[in-house]
Each structure stands twice: as C-alpha cells, then as structure tokens.
C-alpha cells in the first residue's frame, strides 16, 4: 500500500494547484491534533468517540490521497464497531499512527517539491 496516491491527487488538480497544496498541507498539519484526539478517546475507553474519530481520519486520508493512513484508520474504525473486541493497544496505535503520519508527510514533501 502506498503512502500517497499520486493519481488521485492528480485528479483533484495535481501538485501544481496552489489551492490543493494548501488543502493537503492543512490536512497534514492537523494530523497531530487528530492523533491526540484518537489517543484521548482510547485512554477514556470511549469506543463511540474513538470510532467516530477513526472514521473522520479515514475519510480525510482517503479524500486527500493518503491510502495507507486511511486504511489504518479504517481498521481501527472496524475494530471499534465490534463491541466484543477490545480497542487497540495504545502503544501499538501510537507507533503505527506516528509511522503512517510521518510516511504521509514525507511522501507529500517529496512529490510537492519536485
């Protein structure tokens, strides 16, 4: 799975579109807050809020062209829907989320600065 979907971004206007670049940068800049939100919901054991936050991250990542991050969030959303299963381990979530965010930022930076 790719960190960035170049073809999708091209259909949105491509890396030459200043407006799109601003939108994508805003999305990437908001990921730290979104990460904190997910972890906060996980710490409180708030399954519904965790699922909703994962759903928003999934949708945003998919729309912005970051499939690996979107798939990770989709996995958490599905897990949170299953009431009989425990929510993800906090350390694993933090590690996976941090890696996916960094990979998305790196991939964006590489392609945006070509």
CSV table of N, CA, C and O in Angstrom, one decimal:
chain,number,residue,atom,x,y,z
A,1,UNK,N,0.9,-1.2,0.0
A,1,UNK,CA,0.0,0.0,0.0
A,1,UNK,C,0.9,1.2,0.0
A,1,UNK,O,1.8,1.3,0.8
A,2,UNK,N,0.5,2.1,-0.8
A,2,UNK,CA,1.3,3.4,-1.0
A,2,UNK,C,1.0,4.4,0.1
A,2,UNK,O,-0.1,4.4,0.6
A,3,UNK,N,2.0,5.2,0.4
A,3,UNK,CA,1.8,6.3,1.4
A,3,UNK,C,1.0,7.4,0.8
A,3,UNK,O,0.2,8.1,1.5
A,4,UNK,N,1.1,7.6,-0.6
A,4,UNK,CA,0.4,8.7,-1.3
A,4,UNK,C,-0.1,8.2,-2.6
A,4,UNK,O,0.6,7.4,-3.3
A,5,UNK,N,-1.3,8.6,-3.0
A,5,UNK,CA,-1.9,8.2,-4.2
A,5,UNK,C,-1.8,9.3,-5.2
A,5,UNK,O,-2.6,10.2,-5.3
A,6,UNK,N,-0.7,9.3,-6.0
A,6,UNK,CA,-0.4,10.4,-7.0
A,6,UNK,C,-1.5,10.5,-8.0
A,6,UNK,O,-1.9,11.7,-8.3
A,7,UNK,N,-2.0,9.4,-8.5
A,7,UNK,CA,-3.1,9.5,-9.5
A,7,UNK,C,-4.3,10.2,-8.9
A,7,UNK,O,-4.9,11.0,-9.6
A,8,UNK,N,-4.7,9.9,-7.7
A,8,UNK,CA,-5.8,10.5,-7.1
A,8,UNK,C,-5.6,12.0,-6.9
A,8,UNK,O,-6.5,12.8,-7.2
A,9,UNK,N,-4.4,12.4,-6.4
A,9,UNK,CA,-4.1,13.8,-6.3
A,9,UNK,C,-4.1,14.5,-7.6
A,9,UNK,O,-4.6,15.7,-7.7
A,10,UNK,N,-3.7,13.9,-8.7
A,10,UNK,CA,-3.7,14.5,-10.0
A,10,UNK,C,-5.2,14.7,-10.4
A,10,UNK,O,-5.5,15.7,-11.0
A,11,UNK,N,-6.1,13.8,-10.1
A,11,UNK,CA,-7.5,14.0,-10.4
A,11,UNK,C,-8.1,15.2,-9.7
A,11,UNK,O,-9.1,15.8,-10.1
A,12,UNK,N,-7.5,15.6,-8.5
A,12,UNK,CA,-8.0,16.7,-7.7
A,12,UNK,C,-7.5,18.0,-8.2
A,12,UNK,O,-7.9,19.1,-7.7
A,13,UNK,N,-6.5,18.0,-9.0
A,13,UNK,CA,-5.9,19.2,-9.5
A,13,UNK,C,-4.3,19.2,-9.6
A,13,UNK,O,-3.7,20.0,-10.2
A,14,UNK,N,-3.8,18.2,-8.9
A,14,UNK,CA,-2.4,17.9,-9.0
A,14,UNK,C,-1.5,18.8,-8.1
A,14,UNK,O,-2.0,19.8,-7.5
A,15,UNK,N,-0.2,18.5,-8.2
A,15,UNK,CA,0.7,19.2,-7.3
A,15,UNK,C,1.0,20.6,-7.8
A,15,UNK,O,1.6,21.4,-7.1
A,16,UNK,N,0.5,21.0,-9.0
A,16,UNK,CA,0.7,22.3,-9.5
A,16,UNK,C,-0.4,23.3,-9.0
A,16,UNK,O,-0.4,24.5,-9.3
A,17,UNK,N,-1.4,22.8,-8.3
A,17,UNK,CA,-2.5,23.6,-7.9
A,17,UNK,C,-2.2,24.1,-6.5
A,17,UNK,O,-2.2,23.4,-5.5
A,18,UNK,N,-2.0,25.5,-6.4
A,18,UNK,CA,-1.7,26.0,-5.1
A,18,UNK,C,-2.8,25.8,-4.1
A,18,UNK,O,-2.6,25.6,-2.9
A,19,UNK,N,-4.1,25.8,-4.5
A,19,UNK,CA,-5.2,25.6,-3.6
A,19,UNK,C,-5.2,24.2,-3.0
A,19,UNK,O,-5.4,24.0,-1.9
A,20,UNK,N,-5.0,23.2,-3.9
A,20,UNK,CA,-4.9,21.9,-3.5
A,20,UNK,C,-3.7,21.6,-2.5
A,20,UNK,O,-3.9,21.0,-1.5
A,21,UNK,N,-2.6,22.2,-2.8
A,21,UNK,CA,-1.4,22.1,-2.0
A,21,UNK,C,-1.7,22.6,-0.6
A,21,UNK,O,-1.3,22.0,0.4
A,22,UNK,N,-2.4,23.7,-0.5
A,22,UNK,CA,-2.8,24.3,0.8
A,22,UNK,C,-3.7,23.4,1.5
A,22,UNK,O,-3.5,23.2,2.7
A,23,UNK,N,-4.7,22.8,0.8
A,23,UNK,CA,-5.6,21.9,1.5
A,23,UNK,C,-4.9,20.7,2.0
A,23,UNK,O,-5.1,20.3,3.2
A,24,UNK,N,-4.0,20.1,1.2
A,24,UNK,CA,-3.3,18.9,1.6
A,24,UNK,C,-2.4,19.2,2.8
A,24,UNK,O,-2.2,18.4,3.7
A,25,UNK,N,-1.7,20.4,2.7
A,25,UNK,CA,-0.8,20.8,3.8
A,25,UNK,C,-1.6,21.0,5.1
A,25,UNK,O,-1.2,20.6,6.2
A,26,UNK,N,-2.8,21.6,5.0
A,26,UNK,CA,-3.7,21.8,6.2
A,26,UNK,C,-4.1,20.4,6.8
A,26,UNK,O,-4.1,20.2,8.0
A,27,UNK,N,-4.4,19.5,5.9
A,27,UNK,CA,-4.7,18.1,6.4
A,27,UNK,C,-3.6,17.5,7.1
A,27,UNK,O,-3.7,17.0,8.3
A,28,UNK,N,-2.4,17.6,6.5
A,28,UNK,CA,-1.2,17.0,7.2
A,28,UNK,C,-0.9,17.7,8.5
A,28,UNK,O,-0.5,17.1,9.5
A,29,UNK,N,-1.0,19.1,8.5
A,29,UNK,CA,-0.8,19.8,9.7
A,29,UNK,C,-1.7,19.5,10.9
A,29,UNK,O,-1.4,19.6,12.0
A,30,UNK,N,-2.9,19.0,10.5
A,30,UNK,CA,-3.9,18.7,11.5
A,30,UNK,C,-3.8,17.3,12.1
A,30,UNK,O,-4.5,16.9,13.0
A,31,UNK,N,-2.9,16.5,11.5
A,31,UNK,CA,-2.8,15.1,11.9
A,31,UNK,C,-2.3,14.9,13.4
A,31,UNK,O,-2.7,14.0,14.0
A,32,UNK,N,-1.5,15.8,13.9
A,32,UNK,CA,-1.0,15.7,15.3
A,32,UNK,C,-2.2,15.9,16.2
A,32,UNK,O,-2.4,15.1,17.2
A,33,UNK,N,-3.1,16.8,15.9
A,33,UNK,CA,-4.3,17.0,16.8
A,33,UNK,C,-5.2,15.8,16.7
A,33,UNK,O,-5.8,15.4,17.7
A,34,UNK,N,-5.3,15.3,15.5
A,34,UNK,CA,-6.2,14.1,15.3
A,34,UNK,C,-5.6,12.9,16.0
A,34,UNK,O,-6.4,12.2,16.6
A,35,UNK,N,-4.3,12.8,16.0
A,35,UNK,CA,-3.7,11.7,16.7
A,35,UNK,C,-4.0,11.8,18.2
A,35,UNK,O,-4.3,10.8,18.9
A,36,UNK,N,-3.8,13.0,18.8
A,36,UNK,CA,-4.1,13.3,20.2
A,36,UNK,C,-5.5,12.9,20.5
A,36,UNK,O,-5.8,12.4,21.6
A,37,UNK,N,-6.4,13.3,19.6
A,37,UNK,CA,-7.9,13.0,19.8
A,37,UNK,C,-8.1,11.5,19.9
A,37,UNK,O,-8.8,11.0,20.8
A,38,UNK,N,-7.6,10.8,19.0
A,38,UNK,CA,-7.7,9.3,19.0
A,38,UNK,C,-7.2,8.7,20.3
A,38,UNK,O,-7.9,7.9,20.9
A,39,UNK,N,-6.0,9.1,20.7
A,39,UNK,CA,-5.4,8.6,21.9
A,39,UNK,C,-6.2,9.0,23.2
A,39,UNK,O,-6.4,8.2,24.1
A,40,UNK,N,-6.8,10.2,23.2
A,40,UNK,CA,-7.6,10.6,24.3
A,40,UNK,C,-8.9,9.7,24.4
A,40,UNK,O,-9.2,9.3,25.5
A,41,UNK,N,-9.5,9.5,23.3
A,41,UNK,CA,-10.7,8.6,23.3
A,41,UNK,C,-10.3,7.2,23.7
A,41,UNK,O,-11.1,6.6,24.5
A,42,UNK,N,-9.2,6.7,23.3
A,42,UNK,CA,-8.7,5.4,23.7
A,42,UNK,C,-8.4,5.3,25.2
A,42,UNK,O,-8.8,4.4,25.9
A,43,UNK,N,-7.8,6.4,25.7
A,43,UNK,CA,-7.5,6.4,27.1
A,43,UNK,C,-8.7,6.4,28.0
A,43,UNK,O,-8.8,5.8,29.0
A,44,UNK,N,-9.8,7.1,27.5
A,44,UNK,CA,-11.1,7.1,28.2
A,44,UNK,C,-11.9,5.9,28.0
A,44,UNK,O,-12.9,5.7,28.6
A,45,UNK,N,-11.5,5.0,27.0
A,45,UNK,CA,-12.3,3.9,26.7
A,45,UNK,C,-13.6,4.2,26.0
A,45,UNK,O,-14.5,3.4,26.1
A,46,UNK,N,-13.6,5.4,25.4
A,46,UNK,CA,-14.8,5.8,24.7
A,46,UNK,C,-14.9,5.3,23.3
A,46,UNK,O,-14.4,5.9,22.3
A,47,UNK,N,-15.5,4.1,23.2
A,47,UNK,CA,-15.5,3.4,21.9
A,47,UNK,C,-16.2,4.2,20.8
A,47,UNK,O,-15.7,4.2,19.7
A,48,UNK,N,-17.3,4.8,21.1
A,48,UNK,CA,-18.1,5.5,20.1
A,48,UNK,C,-17.2,6.7,19.6
A,48,UNK,O,-17.1,6.9,18.4
A,49,UNK,N,-16.7,7.5,20.5
A,49,UNK,CA,-15.9,8.7,20.1
A,49,UNK,C,-14.6,8.2,19.3
A,49,UNK,O,-14.2,8.9,18.3
A,50,UNK,N,-14.0,7.1,19.7
A,50,UNK,CA,-12.8,6.6,19.0
A,50,UNK,C,-13.2,6.2,17.6
A,50,UNK,O,-12.5,6.5,16.7
A,51,UNK,N,-14.3,5.5,17.5
A,51,UNK,CA,-14.8,5.0,16.2
A,51,UNK,C,-15.1,6.2,15.3
A,51,UNK,O,-14.7,6.3,14.1
A,52,UNK,N,-15.7,7.3,15.8
A,52,UNK,CA,-16.1,8.4,15.0
A,52,UNK,C,-14.8,9.2,14.6
A,52,UNK,O,-14.7,9.7,13.4
A,53,UNK,N,-13.8,9.3,15.5
A,53,UNK,CA,-12.6,9.9,15.1
A,53,UNK,C,-11.8,9.1,14.1
A,53,UNK,O,-11.3,9.7,13.1
A,54,UNK,N,-11.8,7.8,14.2
A,54,UNK,CA,-11.1,7.0,13.2
A,54,UNK,C,-11.8,7.1,11.9
A,54,UNK,O,-11.2,7.2,10.8
A,55,UNK,N,-13.2,7.2,11.9
A,55,UNK,CA,-13.9,7.4,10.7
A,55,UNK,C,-13.6,8.7,10.0
A,55,UNK,O,-13.4,8.7,8.8
A,56,UNK,N,-13.5,9.8,10.7
A,56,UNK,CA,-13.1,11.1,10.2
A,56,UNK,C,-11.7,11.0,9.6
A,56,UNK,O,-11.5,11.6,8.5
A,57,UNK,N,-10.8,10.4,10.3
A,57,UNK,CA,-9.4,10.3,9.8
A,57,UNK,C,-9.4,9.5,8.5
A,57,UNK,O,-8.7,9.8,7.5
A,58,UNK,N,-10.1,8.4,8.5
A,58,UNK,CA,-10.2,7.5,7.3
A,58,UNK,C,-10.7,8.3,6.1
A,58,UNK,O,-10.1,8.3,5.0
A,59,UNK,N,-11.8,9.0,6.3
A,59,UNK,CA,-12.4,9.8,5.2
A,59,UNK,C,-11.4,10.9,4.7
A,59,UNK,O,-11.3,11.1,3.5
A,60,UNK,N,-10.9,11.6,5.6
A,60,UNK,CA,-9.9,12.7,5.3
A,60,UNK,C,-8.7,12.2,4.5
A,60,UNK,O,-8.3,12.7,3.5
A,61,UNK,N,-8.2,11.1,5.0
A,61,UNK,CA,-7.0,10.5,4.4
A,61,UNK,C,-7.3,10.0,3.0
A,61,UNK,O,-6.5,10.2,2.1
A,62,UNK,N,-8.4,9.3,2.9
A,62,UNK,CA,-8.8,8.8,1.5
A,62,UNK,C,-9.1,10.0,0.6
A,62,UNK,O,-8.6,9.9,-0.6
A,63,UNK,N,-9.8,11.0,1.0
A,63,UNK,CA,-10.0,12.1,0.1
A,63,UNK,C,-8.8,12.9,-0.3
A,63,UNK,O,-8.6,13.4,-1.4
A,64,UNK,N,-7.8,12.9,0.7
A,64,UNK,CA,-6.6,13.7,0.4
A,64,UNK,C,-5.6,12.9,-0.4
A,64,UNK,O,-4.6,13.4,-0.8
A,65,UNK,N,-5.8,11.6,-0.5
A,65,UNK,CA,-4.8,10.8,-1.3
A,65,UNK,C,-3.7,10.1,-0.5
A,65,UNK,O,-2.6,9.9,-1.0
A,66,UNK,N,-4.1,9.7,0.8
A,66,UNK,CA,-3.1,9.0,1.7
A,66,UNK,C,-3.7,7.7,2.1
A,66,UNK,O,-4.2,7.5,3.2
A,67,UNK,N,-3.6,6.7,1.1
A,67,UNK,CA,-4.3,5.4,1.4
A,67,UNK,C,-3.8,4.6,2.5
A,67,UNK,O,-4.6,4.0,3.2
A,68,UNK,N,-2.5,4.6,2.8
A,68,UNK,CA,-2.0,3.8,3.9
A,68,UNK,C,-2.6,4.3,5.3
A,68,UNK,O,-3.1,3.5,6.1
A,69,UNK,N,-2.6,5.6,5.4
A,69,UNK,CA,-3.2,6.2,6.6
A,69,UNK,C,-4.7,6.0,6.7
A,69,UNK,O,-5.2,5.6,7.7
A,70,UNK,N,-5.4,6.1,5.6
A,70,UNK,CA,-6.8,5.8,5.5
A,70,UNK,C,-7.1,4.4,5.9
A,70,UNK,O,-8.1,4.1,6.6
A,71,UNK,N,-6.3,3.4,5.4
A,71,UNK,CA,-6.6,2.0,5.7
A,71,UNK,C,-6.3,1.7,7.1
A,71,UNK,O,-7.0,0.9,7.7
A,72,UNK,N,-5.3,2.3,7.7
A,72,UNK,CA,-5.1,2.1,9.1
A,72,UNK,C,-6.3,2.6,10.0
A,72,UNK,O,-6.7,1.9,10.9
A,73,UNK,N,-6.7,3.8,9.6
A,73,UNK,CA,-7.9,4.3,10.3
A,73,UNK,C,-9.1,3.5,10.1
A,73,UNK,O,-10.0,3.3,11.0
A,74,UNK,N,-9.3,2.9,8.9
A,74,UNK,CA,-10.4,2.0,8.6
A,74,UNK,C,-10.4,0.8,9.5
A,74,UNK,O,-11.4,0.3,10.0
A,75,UNK,N,-9.2,0.3,9.7
A,75,UNK,CA,-9.0,-0.9,10.6
A,75,UNK,C,-9.5,-0.6,12.0
A,75,UNK,O,-10.2,-1.4,12.6
A,76,UNK,N,-9.1,0.6,12.5
A,76,UNK,CA,-9.5,1.0,13.9
A,76,UNK,C,-11.0,1.2,13.9
A,76,UNK,O,-11.6,0.9,14.9
A,77,UNK,N,-11.5,1.8,12.9
A,77,UNK,CA,-13.0,2.1,12.9
A,77,UNK,C,-13.7,0.7,13.0
A,77,UNK,O,-14.7,0.6,13.8
A,78,UNK,N,-13.3,-0.2,12.1
A,78,UNK,CA,-14.0,-1.5,12.1
A,78,UNK,C,-13.8,-2.3,13.5
A,78,UNK,O,-14.8,-2.9,14.0
A,79,UNK,N,-12.7,-2.2,14.1
A,79,UNK,CA,-12.4,-2.8,15.4
A,79,UNK,C,-13.4,-2.2,16.4
A,79,UNK,O,-13.9,-2.9,17.2
A,80,UNK,N,-13.5,-0.9,16.4
A,80,UNK,CA,-14.3,-0.2,17.4
A,80,UNK,C,-15.8,-0.5,17.2
A,80,UNK,O,-16.6,-0.4,18.2
A,81,UNK,N,-16.2,-0.9,16.0
A,81,UNK,CA,-17.6,-1.3,15.7
A,81,UNK,C,-17.9,-2.6,16.4
A,81,UNK,O,-19.1,-2.9,16.7
A,82,UNK,N,-16.9,-3.5,16.6
A,82,UNK,CA,-17.2,-4.8,17.2
A,82,UNK,C,-17.1,-4.7,18.7
A,82,UNK,O,-16.0,-4.7,19.3
A,83,UNK,N,-18.2,-4.6,19.3
A,83,UNK,CA,-18.3,-4.3,20.8
A,83,UNK,C,-17.7,-5.4,21.6
A,83,UNK,O,-17.2,-5.2,22.7
A,84,UNK,N,-17.5,-6.6,21.1
A,84,UNK,CA,-17.0,-7.7,21.9
A,84,UNK,C,-15.4,-7.7,21.8
A,84,UNK,O,-14.8,-8.5,22.6
A,85,UNK,N,-14.8,-6.9,21.0
A,85,UNK,CA,-13.4,-6.9,20.8
A,85,UNK,C,-12.8,-5.7,21.6
A,85,UNK,O,-13.4,-4.6,21.6
A,86,UNK,N,-11.6,-5.8,22.1
A,86,UNK,CA,-11.0,-4.7,22.8
A,86,UNK,C,-10.5,-3.7,21.8
A,86,UNK,O,-10.2,-4.0,20.7
A,87,UNK,N,-10.5,-2.4,22.2
A,87,UNK,CA,-9.9,-1.4,21.4
A,87,UNK,C,-8.4,-1.6,21.2
A,87,UNK,O,-7.8,-2.4,22.0
A,88,UNK,N,-7.8,-1.0,20.3
A,88,UNK,CA,-6.4,-1.2,20.0
A,88,UNK,C,-5.5,-0.9,21.2
A,88,UNK,O,-5.9,0.0,22.1
A,89,UNK,N,-4.4,-1.5,21.3
A,89,UNK,CA,-3.4,-1.2,22.3
A,89,UNK,C,-2.9,0.2,22.1
A,89,UNK,O,-2.5,0.5,20.9
A,90,UNK,N,-2.8,1.0,23.1
A,90,UNK,CA,-2.4,2.4,23.0
A,90,UNK,C,-1.0,2.5,22.4
A,90,UNK,O,-0.8,3.3,21.5
A,91,UNK,N,0.0,1.7,22.8
A,91,UNK,CA,1.3,1.8,22.3
A,91,UNK,C,1.4,1.5,20.9
A,91,UNK,O,2.0,2.1,20.1
A,92,UNK,N,0.7,0.4,20.5
A,92,UNK,CA,0.7,0.0,19.1
A,92,UNK,C,0.0,1.1,18.2
A,92,UNK,O,0.5,1.4,17.1
A,93,UNK,N,-1.1,1.6,18.7
A,93,UNK,CA,-1.8,2.7,18.0
A,93,UNK,C,-0.9,3.9,17.8
A,93,UNK,O,-0.7,4.4,16.7
A,94,UNK,N,-0.2,4.3,18.8
A,94,UNK,CA,0.7,5.5,18.7
A,94,UNK,C,1.8,5.2,17.7
A,94,UNK,O,2.1,6.0,16.9
A,95,UNK,N,2.4,4.0,17.8
A,95,UNK,CA,3.5,3.7,16.9
A,95,UNK,C,3.1,3.6,15.5
A,95,UNK,O,3.7,4.2,14.6
A,96,UNK,N,2.0,2.9,15.2
A,96,UNK,CA,1.5,2.8,13.8
A,96,UNK,C,1.0,4.1,13.3
A,96,UNK,O,1.3,4.5,12.1
A,97,UNK,N,0.4,4.9,14.1
A,97,UNK,CA,-0.1,6.2,13.7
A,97,UNK,C,1.0,7.2,13.4
A,97,UNK,O,1.0,7.9,12.4
A,98,UNK,N,2.0,7.2,14.3
A,98,UNK,CA,3.2,8.1,14.1
A,98,UNK,C,3.9,7.7,12.8
A,98,UNK,O,4.3,8.6,12.0
A,99,UNK,N,4.1,6.4,12.6
A,99,UNK,CA,4.8,6.0,11.3
A,99,UNK,C,4.0,6.4,10.1
A,99,UNK,O,4.5,6.8,9.1
A,100,UNK,N,2.7,6.2,10.1
A,100,UNK,CA,1.8,6.5,9.0
A,100,UNK,C,1.8,8.0,8.7
A,100,UNK,O,1.8,8.4,7.5
A,101,UNK,N,1.7,8.8,9.7
A,101,UNK,CA,1.7,10.2,9.6
A,101,UNK,C,3.0,10.7,9.0
A,101,UNK,O,3.1,11.5,8.0
A,102,UNK,N,4.1,10.2,9.5
A,102,UNK,CA,5.4,10.6,9.0
A,102,UNK,C,5.6,10.2,7.6
A,102,UNK,O,6.2,10.9,6.8
A,103,UNK,N,5.2,9.0,7.2
A,103,UNK,CA,5.3,8.5,5.9
A,103,UNK,C,4.5,9.4,4.9
A,103,UNK,O,4.9,9.7,3.8
A,104,UNK,N,3.3,9.7,5.3
A,104,UNK,CA,2.4,10.6,4.5
A,104,UNK,C,3.1,12.0,4.3
A,104,UNK,O,3.1,12.5,3.2
A,105,UNK,N,3.6,12.5,5.4
A,105,UNK,CA,4.3,13.8,5.3
A,105,UNK,C,5.5,13.8,4.4
A,105,UNK,O,5.7,14.7,3.6
A,106,UNK,N,6.3,12.7,4.5
A,106,UNK,CA,7.5,12.6,3.7
A,106,UNK,C,7.1,12.4,2.2
A,106,UNK,O,7.7,13.1,1.4
A,107,UNK,N,6.2,11.5,1.9
A,107,UNK,CA,5.7,11.3,0.6
A,107,UNK,C,5.2,12.6,-0.1
A,107,UNK,O,5.5,12.9,-1.2
A,108,UNK,N,4.4,13.3,0.7
A,108,UNK,CA,3.9,14.6,0.2
A,108,UNK,C,5.0,15.6,-0.1
A,108,UNK,O,5.1,16.2,-1.1
A,109,UNK,N,5.9,15.7,0.8
A,109,UNK,CA,7.1,16.6,0.7
A,109,UNK,C,7.9,16.3,-0.6
A,109,UNK,O,8.3,17.2,-1.3
A,110,UNK,N,8.1,15.0,-0.8
A,110,UNK,CA,8.9,14.6,-1.9
A,110,UNK,C,8.2,15.0,-3.2
A,110,UNK,O,8.8,15.6,-4.1
A,111,UNK,N,6.9,14.7,-3.3
A,111,UNK,CA,6.2,15.0,-4.6
A,111,UNK,C,5.8,16.5,-4.7
A,111,UNK,O,5.8,16.9,-5.9
A,112,UNK,N,5.6,17.2,-3.7
A,112,UNK,CA,5.2,18.6,-3.8
A,112,UNK,C,6.4,19.4,-4.1
A,112,UNK,O,6.2,20.5,-4.7
A,113,UNK,N,7.6,19.0,-3.8
A,113,UNK,CA,8.8,19.8,-4.1
A,113,UNK,C,9.5,19.4,-5.4
A,113,UNK,O,10.7,19.8,-5.5
A,114,UNK,N,8.9,18.7,-6.2
A,114,UNK,CA,9.5,18.3,-7.5
A,114,UNK,C,9.5,19.4,-8.5
A,114,UNK,O,8.6,20.1,-8.6
